[in-house]
PDB file of C-alpha atoms in Angstrom:
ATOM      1  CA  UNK A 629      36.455 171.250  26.649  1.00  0.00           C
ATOM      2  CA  UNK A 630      39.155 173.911  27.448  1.00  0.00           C
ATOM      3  CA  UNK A 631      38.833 177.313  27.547  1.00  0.00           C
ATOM      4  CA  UNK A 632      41.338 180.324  26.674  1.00  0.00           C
ATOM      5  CA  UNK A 633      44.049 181.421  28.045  1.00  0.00           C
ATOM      6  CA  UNK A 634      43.361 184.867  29.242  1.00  0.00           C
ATOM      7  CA  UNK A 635      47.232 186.350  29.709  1.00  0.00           C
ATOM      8  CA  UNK A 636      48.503 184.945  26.505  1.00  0.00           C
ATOM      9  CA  UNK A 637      45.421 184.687  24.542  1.00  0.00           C
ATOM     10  CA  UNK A 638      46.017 181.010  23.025  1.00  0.00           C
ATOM     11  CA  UNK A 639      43.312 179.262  22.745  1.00  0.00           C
ATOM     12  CA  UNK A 640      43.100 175.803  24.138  1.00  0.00           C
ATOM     13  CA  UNK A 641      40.661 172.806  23.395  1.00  0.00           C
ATOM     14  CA  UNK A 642      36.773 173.617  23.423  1.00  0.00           C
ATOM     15  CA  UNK A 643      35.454 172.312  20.336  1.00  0.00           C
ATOM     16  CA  UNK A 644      37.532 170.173  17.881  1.00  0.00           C
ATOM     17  CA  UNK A 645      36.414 169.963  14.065  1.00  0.00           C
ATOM     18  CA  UNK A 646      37.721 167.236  11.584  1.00  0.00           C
ATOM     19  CA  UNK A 647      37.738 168.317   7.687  1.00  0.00           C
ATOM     20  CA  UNK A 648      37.128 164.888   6.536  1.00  0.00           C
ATOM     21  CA  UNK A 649      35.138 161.988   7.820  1.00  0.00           C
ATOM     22  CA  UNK A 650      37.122 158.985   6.731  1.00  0.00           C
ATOM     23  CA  UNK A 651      38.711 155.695   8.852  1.00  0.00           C
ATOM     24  CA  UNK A 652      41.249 157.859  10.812  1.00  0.00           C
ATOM     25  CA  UNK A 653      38.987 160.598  11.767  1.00  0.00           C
ATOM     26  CA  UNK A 654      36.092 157.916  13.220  1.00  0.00           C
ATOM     27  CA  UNK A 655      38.817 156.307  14.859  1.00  0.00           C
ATOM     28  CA  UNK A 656      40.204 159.339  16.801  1.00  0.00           C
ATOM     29  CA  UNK A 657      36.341 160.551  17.501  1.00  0.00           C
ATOM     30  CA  UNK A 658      35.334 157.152  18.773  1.00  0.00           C
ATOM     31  CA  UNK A 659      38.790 157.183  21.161  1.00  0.00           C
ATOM     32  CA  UNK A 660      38.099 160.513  22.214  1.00  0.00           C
ATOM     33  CA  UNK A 661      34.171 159.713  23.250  1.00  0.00           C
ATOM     34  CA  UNK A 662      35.012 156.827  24.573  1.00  0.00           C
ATOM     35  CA  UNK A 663      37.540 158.953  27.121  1.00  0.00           C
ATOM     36  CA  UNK A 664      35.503 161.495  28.068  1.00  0.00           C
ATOM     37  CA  UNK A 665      37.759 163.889  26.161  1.00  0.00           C
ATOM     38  CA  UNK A 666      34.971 165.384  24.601  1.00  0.00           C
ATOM     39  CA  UNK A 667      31.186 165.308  24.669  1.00  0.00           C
ATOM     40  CA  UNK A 668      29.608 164.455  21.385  1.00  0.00           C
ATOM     41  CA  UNK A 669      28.265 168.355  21.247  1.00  0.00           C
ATOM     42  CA  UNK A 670      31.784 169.478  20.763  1.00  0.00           C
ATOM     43  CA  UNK A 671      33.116 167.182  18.283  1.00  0.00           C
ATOM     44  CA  UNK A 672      31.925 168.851  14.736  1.00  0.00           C
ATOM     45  CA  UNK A 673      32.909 166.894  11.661  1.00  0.00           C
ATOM     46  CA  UNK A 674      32.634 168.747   8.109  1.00  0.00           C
ATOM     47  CA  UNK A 675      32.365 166.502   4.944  1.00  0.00           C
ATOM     48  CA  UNK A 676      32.037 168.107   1.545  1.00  0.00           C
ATOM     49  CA  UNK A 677      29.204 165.666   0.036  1.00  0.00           C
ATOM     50  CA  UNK A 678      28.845 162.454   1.845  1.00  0.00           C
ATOM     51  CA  UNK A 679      25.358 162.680   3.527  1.00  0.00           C
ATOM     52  CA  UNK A 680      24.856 159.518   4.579  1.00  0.00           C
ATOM     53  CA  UNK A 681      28.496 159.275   5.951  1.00  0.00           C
ATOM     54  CA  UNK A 682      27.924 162.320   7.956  1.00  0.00           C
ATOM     55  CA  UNK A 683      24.520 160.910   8.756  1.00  0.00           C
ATOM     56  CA  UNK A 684      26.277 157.615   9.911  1.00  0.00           C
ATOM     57  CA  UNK A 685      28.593 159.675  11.979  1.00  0.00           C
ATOM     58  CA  UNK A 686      25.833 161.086  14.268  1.00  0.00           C
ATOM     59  CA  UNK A 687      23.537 158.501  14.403  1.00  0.00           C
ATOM     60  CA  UNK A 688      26.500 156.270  15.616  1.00  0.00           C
ATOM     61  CA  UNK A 689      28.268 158.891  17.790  1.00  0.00           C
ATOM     62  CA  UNK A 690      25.672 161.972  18.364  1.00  0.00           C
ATOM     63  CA  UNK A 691      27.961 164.644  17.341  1.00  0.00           C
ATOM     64  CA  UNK A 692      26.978 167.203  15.206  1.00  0.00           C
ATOM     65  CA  UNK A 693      28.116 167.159  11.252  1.00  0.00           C
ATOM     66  CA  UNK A 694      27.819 169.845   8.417  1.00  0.00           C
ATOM     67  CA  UNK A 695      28.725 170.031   4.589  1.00  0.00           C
ATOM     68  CA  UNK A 696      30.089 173.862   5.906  1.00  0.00           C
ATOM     69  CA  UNK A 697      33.409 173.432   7.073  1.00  0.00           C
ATOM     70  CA  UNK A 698      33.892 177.429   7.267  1.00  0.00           C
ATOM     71  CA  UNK A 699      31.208 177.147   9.976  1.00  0.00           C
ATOM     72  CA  UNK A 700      33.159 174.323  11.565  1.00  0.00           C
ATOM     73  CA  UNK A 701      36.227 176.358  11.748  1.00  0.00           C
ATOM     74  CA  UNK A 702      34.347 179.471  13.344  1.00  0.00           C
ATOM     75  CA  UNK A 703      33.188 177.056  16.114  1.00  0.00           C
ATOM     76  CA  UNK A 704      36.222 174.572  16.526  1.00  0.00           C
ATOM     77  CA  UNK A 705      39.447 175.724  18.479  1.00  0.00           C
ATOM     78  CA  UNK A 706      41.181 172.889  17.023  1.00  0.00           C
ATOM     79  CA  UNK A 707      40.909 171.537  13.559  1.00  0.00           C
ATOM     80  CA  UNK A 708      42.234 167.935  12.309  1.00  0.00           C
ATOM     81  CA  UNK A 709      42.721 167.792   8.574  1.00  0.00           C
ATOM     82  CA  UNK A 710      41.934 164.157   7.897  1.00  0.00           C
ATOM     83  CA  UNK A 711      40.928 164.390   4.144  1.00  0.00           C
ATOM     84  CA  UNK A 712      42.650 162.111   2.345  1.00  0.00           C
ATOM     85  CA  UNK A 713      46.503 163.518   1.457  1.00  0.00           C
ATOM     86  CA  UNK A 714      45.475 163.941  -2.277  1.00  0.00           C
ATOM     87  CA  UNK A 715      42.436 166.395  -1.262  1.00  0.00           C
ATOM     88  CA  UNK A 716      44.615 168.941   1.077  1.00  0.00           C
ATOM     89  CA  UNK A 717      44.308 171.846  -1.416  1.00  0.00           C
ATOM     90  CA  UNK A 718      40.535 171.267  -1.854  1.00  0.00           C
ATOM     91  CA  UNK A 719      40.025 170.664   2.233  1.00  0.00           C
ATOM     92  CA  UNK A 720      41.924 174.347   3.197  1.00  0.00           C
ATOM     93  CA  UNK A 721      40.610 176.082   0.076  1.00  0.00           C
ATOM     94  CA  UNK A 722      37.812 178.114   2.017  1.00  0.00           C
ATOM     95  CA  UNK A 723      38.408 178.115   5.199  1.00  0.00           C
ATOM     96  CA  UNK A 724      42.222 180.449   4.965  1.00  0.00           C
ATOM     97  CA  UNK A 725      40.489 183.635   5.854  1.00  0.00           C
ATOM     98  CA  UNK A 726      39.457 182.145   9.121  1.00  0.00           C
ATOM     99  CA  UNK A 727      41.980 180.832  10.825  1.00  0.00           C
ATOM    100  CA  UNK A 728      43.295 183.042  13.406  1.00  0.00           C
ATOM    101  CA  UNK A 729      44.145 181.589  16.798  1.00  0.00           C
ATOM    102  CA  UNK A 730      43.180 178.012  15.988  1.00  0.00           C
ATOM    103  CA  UNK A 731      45.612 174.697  16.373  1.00  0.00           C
ATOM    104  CA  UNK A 732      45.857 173.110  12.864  1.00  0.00           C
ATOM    105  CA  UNK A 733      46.554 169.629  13.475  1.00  0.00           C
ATOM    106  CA  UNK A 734      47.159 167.109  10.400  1.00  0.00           C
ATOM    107  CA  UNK A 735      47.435 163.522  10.412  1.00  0.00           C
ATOM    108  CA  UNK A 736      47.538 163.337   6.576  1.00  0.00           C
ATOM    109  CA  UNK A 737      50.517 161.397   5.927  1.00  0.00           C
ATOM    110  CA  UNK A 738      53.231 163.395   3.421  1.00  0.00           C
ATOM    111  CA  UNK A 739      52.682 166.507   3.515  1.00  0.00           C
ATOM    112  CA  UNK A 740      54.608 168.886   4.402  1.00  0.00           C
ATOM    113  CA  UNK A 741      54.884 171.708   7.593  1.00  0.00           C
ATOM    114  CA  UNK A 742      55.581 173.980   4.514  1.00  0.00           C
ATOM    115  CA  UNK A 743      52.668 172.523   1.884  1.00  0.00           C
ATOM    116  CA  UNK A 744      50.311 172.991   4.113  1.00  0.00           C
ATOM    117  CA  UNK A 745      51.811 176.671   5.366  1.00  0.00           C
ATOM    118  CA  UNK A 746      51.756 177.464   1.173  1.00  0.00           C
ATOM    119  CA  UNK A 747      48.070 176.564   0.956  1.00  0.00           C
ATOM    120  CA  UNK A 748      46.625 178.188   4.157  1.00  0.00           C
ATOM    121  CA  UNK A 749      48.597 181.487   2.768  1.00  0.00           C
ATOM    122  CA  UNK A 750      49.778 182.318   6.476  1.00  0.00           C
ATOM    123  CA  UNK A 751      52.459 181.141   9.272  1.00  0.00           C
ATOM    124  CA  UNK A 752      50.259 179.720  11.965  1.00  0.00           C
ATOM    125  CA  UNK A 753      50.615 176.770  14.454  1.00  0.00           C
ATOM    126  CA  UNK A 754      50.202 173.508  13.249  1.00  0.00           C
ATOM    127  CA  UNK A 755      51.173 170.176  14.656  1.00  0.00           C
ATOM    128  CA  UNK A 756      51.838 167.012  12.417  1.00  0.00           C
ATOM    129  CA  UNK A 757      50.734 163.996  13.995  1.00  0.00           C
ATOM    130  CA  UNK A 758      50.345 159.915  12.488  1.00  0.00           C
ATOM    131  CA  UNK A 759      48.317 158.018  14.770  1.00  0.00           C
ATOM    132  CA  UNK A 760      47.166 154.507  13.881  1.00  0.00           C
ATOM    133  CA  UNK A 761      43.488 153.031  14.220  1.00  0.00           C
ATOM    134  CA  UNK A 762      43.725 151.849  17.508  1.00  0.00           C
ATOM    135  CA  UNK A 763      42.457 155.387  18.368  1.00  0.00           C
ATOM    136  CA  UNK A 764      39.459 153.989  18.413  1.00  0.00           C
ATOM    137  CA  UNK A 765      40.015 151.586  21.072  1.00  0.00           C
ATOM    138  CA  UNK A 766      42.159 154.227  23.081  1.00  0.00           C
ATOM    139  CA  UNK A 767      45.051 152.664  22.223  1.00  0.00           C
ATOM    140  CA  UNK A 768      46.945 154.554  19.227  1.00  0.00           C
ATOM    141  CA  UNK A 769      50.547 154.676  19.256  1.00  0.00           C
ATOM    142  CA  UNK A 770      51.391 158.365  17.890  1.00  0.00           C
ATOM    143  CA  UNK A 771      53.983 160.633  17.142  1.00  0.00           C
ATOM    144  CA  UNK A 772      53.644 164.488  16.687  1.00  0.00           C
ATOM    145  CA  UNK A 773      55.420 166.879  15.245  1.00  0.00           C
ATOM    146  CA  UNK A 774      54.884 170.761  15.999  1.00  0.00           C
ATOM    147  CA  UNK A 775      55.961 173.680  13.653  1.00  0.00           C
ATOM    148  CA  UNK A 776      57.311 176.902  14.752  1.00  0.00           C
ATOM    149  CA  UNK A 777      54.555 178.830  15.536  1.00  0.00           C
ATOM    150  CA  UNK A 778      53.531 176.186  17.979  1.00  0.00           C
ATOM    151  CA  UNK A 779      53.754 177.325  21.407  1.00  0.00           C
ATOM    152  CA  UNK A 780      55.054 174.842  24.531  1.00  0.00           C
ATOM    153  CA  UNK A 781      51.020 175.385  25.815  1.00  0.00           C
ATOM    154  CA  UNK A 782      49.437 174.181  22.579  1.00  0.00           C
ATOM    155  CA  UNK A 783      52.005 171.206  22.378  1.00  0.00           C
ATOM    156  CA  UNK A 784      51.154 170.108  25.836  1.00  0.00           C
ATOM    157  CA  UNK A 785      47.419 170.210  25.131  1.00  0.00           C
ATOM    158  CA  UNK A 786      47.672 168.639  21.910  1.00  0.00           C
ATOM    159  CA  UNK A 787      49.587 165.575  23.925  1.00  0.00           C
ATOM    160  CA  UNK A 788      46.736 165.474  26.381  1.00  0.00           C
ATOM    161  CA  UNK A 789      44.537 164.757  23.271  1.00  0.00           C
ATOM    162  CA  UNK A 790      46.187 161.538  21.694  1.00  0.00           C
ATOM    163  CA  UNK A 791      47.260 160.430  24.932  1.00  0.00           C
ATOM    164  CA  UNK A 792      43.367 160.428  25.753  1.00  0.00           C
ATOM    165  CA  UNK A 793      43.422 158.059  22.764  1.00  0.00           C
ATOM    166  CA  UNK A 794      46.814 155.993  23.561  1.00  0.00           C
ATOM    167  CA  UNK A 795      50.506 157.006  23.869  1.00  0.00           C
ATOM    168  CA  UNK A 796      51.722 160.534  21.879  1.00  0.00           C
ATOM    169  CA  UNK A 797      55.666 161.304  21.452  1.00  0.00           C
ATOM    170  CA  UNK A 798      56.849 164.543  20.153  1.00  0.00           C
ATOM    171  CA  UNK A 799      59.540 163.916  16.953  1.00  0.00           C
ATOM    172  CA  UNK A 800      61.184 165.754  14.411  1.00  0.00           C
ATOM    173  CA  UNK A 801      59.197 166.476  11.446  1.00  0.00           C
ATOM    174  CA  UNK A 802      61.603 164.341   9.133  1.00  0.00           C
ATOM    175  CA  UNK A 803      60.892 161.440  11.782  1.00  0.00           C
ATOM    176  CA  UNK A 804      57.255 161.260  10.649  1.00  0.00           C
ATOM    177  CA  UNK A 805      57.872 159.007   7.417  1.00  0.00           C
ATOM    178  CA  UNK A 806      59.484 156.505   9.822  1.00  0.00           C
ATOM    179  CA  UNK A 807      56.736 156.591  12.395  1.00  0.00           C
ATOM    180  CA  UNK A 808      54.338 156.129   9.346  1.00  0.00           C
ATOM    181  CA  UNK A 809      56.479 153.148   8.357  1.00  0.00           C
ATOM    182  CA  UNK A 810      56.392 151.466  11.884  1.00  0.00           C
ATOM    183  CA  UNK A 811      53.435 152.357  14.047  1.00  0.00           C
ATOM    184  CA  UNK A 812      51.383 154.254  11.215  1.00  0.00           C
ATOM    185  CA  UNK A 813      50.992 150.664   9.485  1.00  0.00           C
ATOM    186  CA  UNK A 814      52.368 148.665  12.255  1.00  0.00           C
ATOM    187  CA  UNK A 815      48.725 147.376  13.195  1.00  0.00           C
ATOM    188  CA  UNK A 816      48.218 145.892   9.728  1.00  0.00           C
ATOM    189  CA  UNK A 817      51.810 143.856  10.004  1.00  0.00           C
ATOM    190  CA  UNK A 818      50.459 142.538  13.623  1.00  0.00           C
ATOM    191  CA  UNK A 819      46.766 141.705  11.753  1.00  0.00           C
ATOM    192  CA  UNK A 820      48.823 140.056   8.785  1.00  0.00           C
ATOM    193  CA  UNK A 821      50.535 138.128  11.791  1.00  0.00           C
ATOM    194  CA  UNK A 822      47.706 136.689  13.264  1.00  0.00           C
ATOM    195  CA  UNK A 823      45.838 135.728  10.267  1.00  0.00           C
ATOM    196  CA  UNK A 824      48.930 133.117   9.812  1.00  0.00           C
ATOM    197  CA  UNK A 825      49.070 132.112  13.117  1.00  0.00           C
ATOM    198  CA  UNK A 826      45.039 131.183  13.154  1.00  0.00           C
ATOM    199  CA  UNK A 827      46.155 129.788   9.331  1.00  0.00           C
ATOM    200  CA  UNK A 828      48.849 127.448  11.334  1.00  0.00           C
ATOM    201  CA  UNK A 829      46.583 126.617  13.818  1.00  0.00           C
ATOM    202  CA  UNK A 830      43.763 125.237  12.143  1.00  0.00           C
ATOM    203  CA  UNK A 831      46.337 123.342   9.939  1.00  0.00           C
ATOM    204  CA  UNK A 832      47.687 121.431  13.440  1.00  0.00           C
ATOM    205  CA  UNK A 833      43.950 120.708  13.905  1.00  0.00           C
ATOM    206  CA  UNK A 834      42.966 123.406  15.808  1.00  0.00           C
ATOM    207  CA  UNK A 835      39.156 125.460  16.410  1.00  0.00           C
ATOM    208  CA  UNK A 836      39.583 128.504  14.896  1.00  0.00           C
ATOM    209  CA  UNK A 837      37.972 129.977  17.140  1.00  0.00           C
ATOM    210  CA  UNK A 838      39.805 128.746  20.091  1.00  0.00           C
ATOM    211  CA  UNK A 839      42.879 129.283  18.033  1.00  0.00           C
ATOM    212  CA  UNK A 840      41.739 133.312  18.022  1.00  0.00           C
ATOM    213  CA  UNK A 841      41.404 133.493  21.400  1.00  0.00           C
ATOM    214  CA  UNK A 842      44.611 132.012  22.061  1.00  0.00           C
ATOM    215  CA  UNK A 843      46.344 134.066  19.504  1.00  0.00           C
ATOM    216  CA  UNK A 844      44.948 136.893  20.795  1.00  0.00           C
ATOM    217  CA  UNK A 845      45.734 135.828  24.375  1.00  0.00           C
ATOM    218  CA  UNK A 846      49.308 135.146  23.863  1.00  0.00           C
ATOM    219  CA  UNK A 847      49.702 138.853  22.052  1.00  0.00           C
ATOM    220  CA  UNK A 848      48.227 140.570  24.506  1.00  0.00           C
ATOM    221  CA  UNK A 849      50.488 138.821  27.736  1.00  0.00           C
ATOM    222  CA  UNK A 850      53.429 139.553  25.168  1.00  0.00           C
ATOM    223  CA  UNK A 851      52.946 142.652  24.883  1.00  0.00           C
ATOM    224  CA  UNK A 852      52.315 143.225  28.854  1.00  0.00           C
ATOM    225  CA  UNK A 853      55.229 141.226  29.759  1.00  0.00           C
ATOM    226  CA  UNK A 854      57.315 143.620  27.297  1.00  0.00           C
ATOM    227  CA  UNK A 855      55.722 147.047  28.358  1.00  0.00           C
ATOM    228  CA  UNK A 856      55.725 145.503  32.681  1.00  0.00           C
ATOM    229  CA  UNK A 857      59.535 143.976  32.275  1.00  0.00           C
ATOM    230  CA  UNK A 858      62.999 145.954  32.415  1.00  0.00           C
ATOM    231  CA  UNK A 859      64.594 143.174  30.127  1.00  0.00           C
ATOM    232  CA  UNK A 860      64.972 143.472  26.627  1.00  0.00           C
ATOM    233  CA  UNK A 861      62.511 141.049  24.049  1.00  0.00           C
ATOM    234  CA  UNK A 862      65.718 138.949  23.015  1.00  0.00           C
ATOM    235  CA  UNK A 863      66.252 138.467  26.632  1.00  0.00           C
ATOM    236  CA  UNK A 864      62.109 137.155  27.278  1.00  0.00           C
ATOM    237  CA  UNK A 865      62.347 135.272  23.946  1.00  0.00           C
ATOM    238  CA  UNK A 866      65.540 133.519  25.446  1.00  0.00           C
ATOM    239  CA  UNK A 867      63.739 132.735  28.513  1.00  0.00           C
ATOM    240  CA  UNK A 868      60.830 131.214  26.582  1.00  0.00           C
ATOM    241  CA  UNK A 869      63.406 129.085  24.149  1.00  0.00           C
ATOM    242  CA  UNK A 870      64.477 126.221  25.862  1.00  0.00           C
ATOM    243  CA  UNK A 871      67.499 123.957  24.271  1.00  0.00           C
ATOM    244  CA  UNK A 872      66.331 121.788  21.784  1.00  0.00           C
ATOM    245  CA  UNK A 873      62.803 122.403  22.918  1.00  0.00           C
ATOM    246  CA  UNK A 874      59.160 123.398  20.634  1.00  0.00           C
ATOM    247  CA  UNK A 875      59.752 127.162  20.770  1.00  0.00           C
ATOM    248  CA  UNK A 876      63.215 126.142  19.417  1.00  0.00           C
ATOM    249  CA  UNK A 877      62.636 124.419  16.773  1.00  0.00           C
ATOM    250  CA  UNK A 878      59.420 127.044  15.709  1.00  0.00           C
ATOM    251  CA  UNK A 879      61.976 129.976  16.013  1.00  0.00           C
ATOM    252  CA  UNK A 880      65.239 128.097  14.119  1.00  0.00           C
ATOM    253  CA  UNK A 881      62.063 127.815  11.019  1.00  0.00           C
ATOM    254  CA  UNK A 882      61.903 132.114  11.429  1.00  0.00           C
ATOM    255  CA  UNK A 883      64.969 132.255  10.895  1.00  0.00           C
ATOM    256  CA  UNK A 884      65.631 129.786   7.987  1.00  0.00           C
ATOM    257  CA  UNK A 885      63.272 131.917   6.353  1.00  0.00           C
ATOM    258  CA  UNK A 886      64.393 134.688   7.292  1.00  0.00           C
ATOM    259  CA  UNK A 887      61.768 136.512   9.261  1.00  0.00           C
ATOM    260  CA  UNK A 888      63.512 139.442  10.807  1.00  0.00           C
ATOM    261  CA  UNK A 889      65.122 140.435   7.727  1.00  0.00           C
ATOM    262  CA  UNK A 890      61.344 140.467   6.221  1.00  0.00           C
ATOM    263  CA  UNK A 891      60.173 142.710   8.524  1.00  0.00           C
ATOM    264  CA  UNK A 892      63.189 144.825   9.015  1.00  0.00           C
ATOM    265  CA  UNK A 893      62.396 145.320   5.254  1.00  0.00           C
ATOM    266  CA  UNK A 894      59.184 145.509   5.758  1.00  0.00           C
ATOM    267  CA  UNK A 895      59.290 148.495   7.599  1.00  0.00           C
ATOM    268  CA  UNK A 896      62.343 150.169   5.477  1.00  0.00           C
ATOM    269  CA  UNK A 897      59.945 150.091   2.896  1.00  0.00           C
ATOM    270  CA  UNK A 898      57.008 151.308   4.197  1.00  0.00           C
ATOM    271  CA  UNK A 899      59.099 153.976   5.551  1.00  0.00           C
ATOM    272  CA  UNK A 900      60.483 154.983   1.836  1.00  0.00           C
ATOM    273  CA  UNK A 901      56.932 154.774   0.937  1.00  0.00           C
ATOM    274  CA  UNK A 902      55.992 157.336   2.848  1.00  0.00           C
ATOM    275  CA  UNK A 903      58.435 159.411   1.480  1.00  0.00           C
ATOM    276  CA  UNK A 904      57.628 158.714  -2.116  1.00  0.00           C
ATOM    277  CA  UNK A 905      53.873 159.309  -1.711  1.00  0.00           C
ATOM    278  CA  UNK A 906      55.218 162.691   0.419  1.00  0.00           C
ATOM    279  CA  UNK A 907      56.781 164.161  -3.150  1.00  0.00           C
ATOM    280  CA  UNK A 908      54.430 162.902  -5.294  1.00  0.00           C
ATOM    281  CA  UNK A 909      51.638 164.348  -3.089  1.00  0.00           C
ATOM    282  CA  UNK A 910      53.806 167.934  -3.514  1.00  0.00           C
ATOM    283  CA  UNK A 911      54.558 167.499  -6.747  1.00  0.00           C
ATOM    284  CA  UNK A 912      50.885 166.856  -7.629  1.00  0.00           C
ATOM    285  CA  UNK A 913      50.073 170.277  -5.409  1.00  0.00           C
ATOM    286  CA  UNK A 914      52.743 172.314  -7.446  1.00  0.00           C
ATOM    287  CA  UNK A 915      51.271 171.206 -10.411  1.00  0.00           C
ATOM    288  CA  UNK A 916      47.651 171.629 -10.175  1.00  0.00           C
ATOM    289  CA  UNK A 917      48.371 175.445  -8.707  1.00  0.00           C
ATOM    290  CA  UNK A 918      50.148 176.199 -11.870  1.00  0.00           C
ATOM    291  CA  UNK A 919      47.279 175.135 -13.924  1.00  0.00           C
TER     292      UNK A 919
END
């Protein structure tokens, strides 16, 4: 979709490849067909045996797929590793004598600027990012995080890609395991939200399916009135609470129970999980290249 830069030679987007053909990688491709980021002829995704993934993959989306992801990195401009973290050493192995000029972008959770730097063999630019599946709706909340071979151009272009697929902020690389703990899993805390609420509602004689449409409803106006409004959610939940009144007595049960602690925990521990599975992930890497 981009071209190159002809007075400082960087290449921008034209073709993007993703090593790895998983949940995160379908998500981002749907988003990014779905905006008119790319055309399905420049979206190449390379999976090592999985025919009848890769066969899903085009029939669903009519881009082009290959078990050759050394020809996918002579044609793409940018790459997304999107193997699963466990498979990084396996995904680059192959493919280090050919990167030159290309944008390395992972969204494999844990590992590392440096991991991936000791694997490819070479300093090049690479940019961290964790999106979360609502790529695939265009509506990801991401963070990225850009090494230091990154130049200001490729940063700017790789912000123009997941904002084509939602909202992108650039962080700190030791950010990332916090971002993984809050917006990386944050969709499954909102799904594990509204899968009580439609429990609730069918319990006070509701039609579940009424009761999903209201749920859903009521999320979505929340959220608008939060993103549209200059006051902060303790001051709209205020307005909403009057004395002695329903949303009173609903929110004085949250509390007996202790519902923000639960998620402020929630998310602290998500957050150390991230961090865990980051050194065991290394540790695993050190390992195996001893062996």
């Amino acid at each position: 979709m981009f071209s190159k830069d002809k007075k400082r030679g960087e290449l921008t987007m034209s073709k993007i490849g993703f090593i790895g053909a998983g949940s995160m990688a379908e998500a981002m491709i749907a988003g990014l067909l779905k905006g008119k980021v790319y055309k399905p002829e420049e979206v190449i995704v390379a999976n090592r045996s999985n025919s009848s993934r890769l066969e899903q993959l085009t029939k669903m989306y009519g881009i082009k797929t290959t078990h050759h992801k050394e020809s996918l990195v002579k044609e793409a401009s940018i790459i997304v590793l999107a193997m699963k973290p466990k498979d990084v050493q396996a995904g680059i192995d192959g493919i280090q004598g050919l990167i030159e000029n290309q944008l390395i972008v992972s969204v494999l959770a844990g590992i590392s600027f440096e991991t991936i730097t000791n694997i490819l063999g070479k300093q090049t630019a690479i940019v961290r990012a964790m999106p979360n599946t609502s790529a695939a709706i265009g509506k990801s909340a991401t963070a990225i995080a850009a090494s230091k071979d990154v130049t200001r151009n490729q940063i700017e272009n790789c912000k123009s890609l997941f904002e084509a697929i939602g909202i992108c902020k650039l962080v700190e690389e030791e950010q990332l395991d916090a971002v993984t703990g809050l917006s990386g899993s944050g969709p499954a805390y909102i799904y594990y939200l509204v899968e009580a609420m439609e429990k609730a509602a069918v319990e006070v004689g509701l039609d579940s399916e009424v009761a999903r449409e209201l749920i859903v409803q009521t999320l979505v106006g929340a959220s608008e009135m939060i993103a549209q409004s200059d006051k902060h959610p303790s001051q709209l939940r205020k307005e909403v609470t009057s004395p002695n009144g329903t949303t009173e007595a609903g929110i004085t049960i949250l509390q007996e129970r202790g519902f923000e602690e639960s998620l402020v925990s929630c998310i602290k521990r998500a957050t150390e999980r991230a961090t865990e599975l980051k050194i065991m992930f290394e540790d695993e890497l050190i390992t195996t290249d001893k062996k």
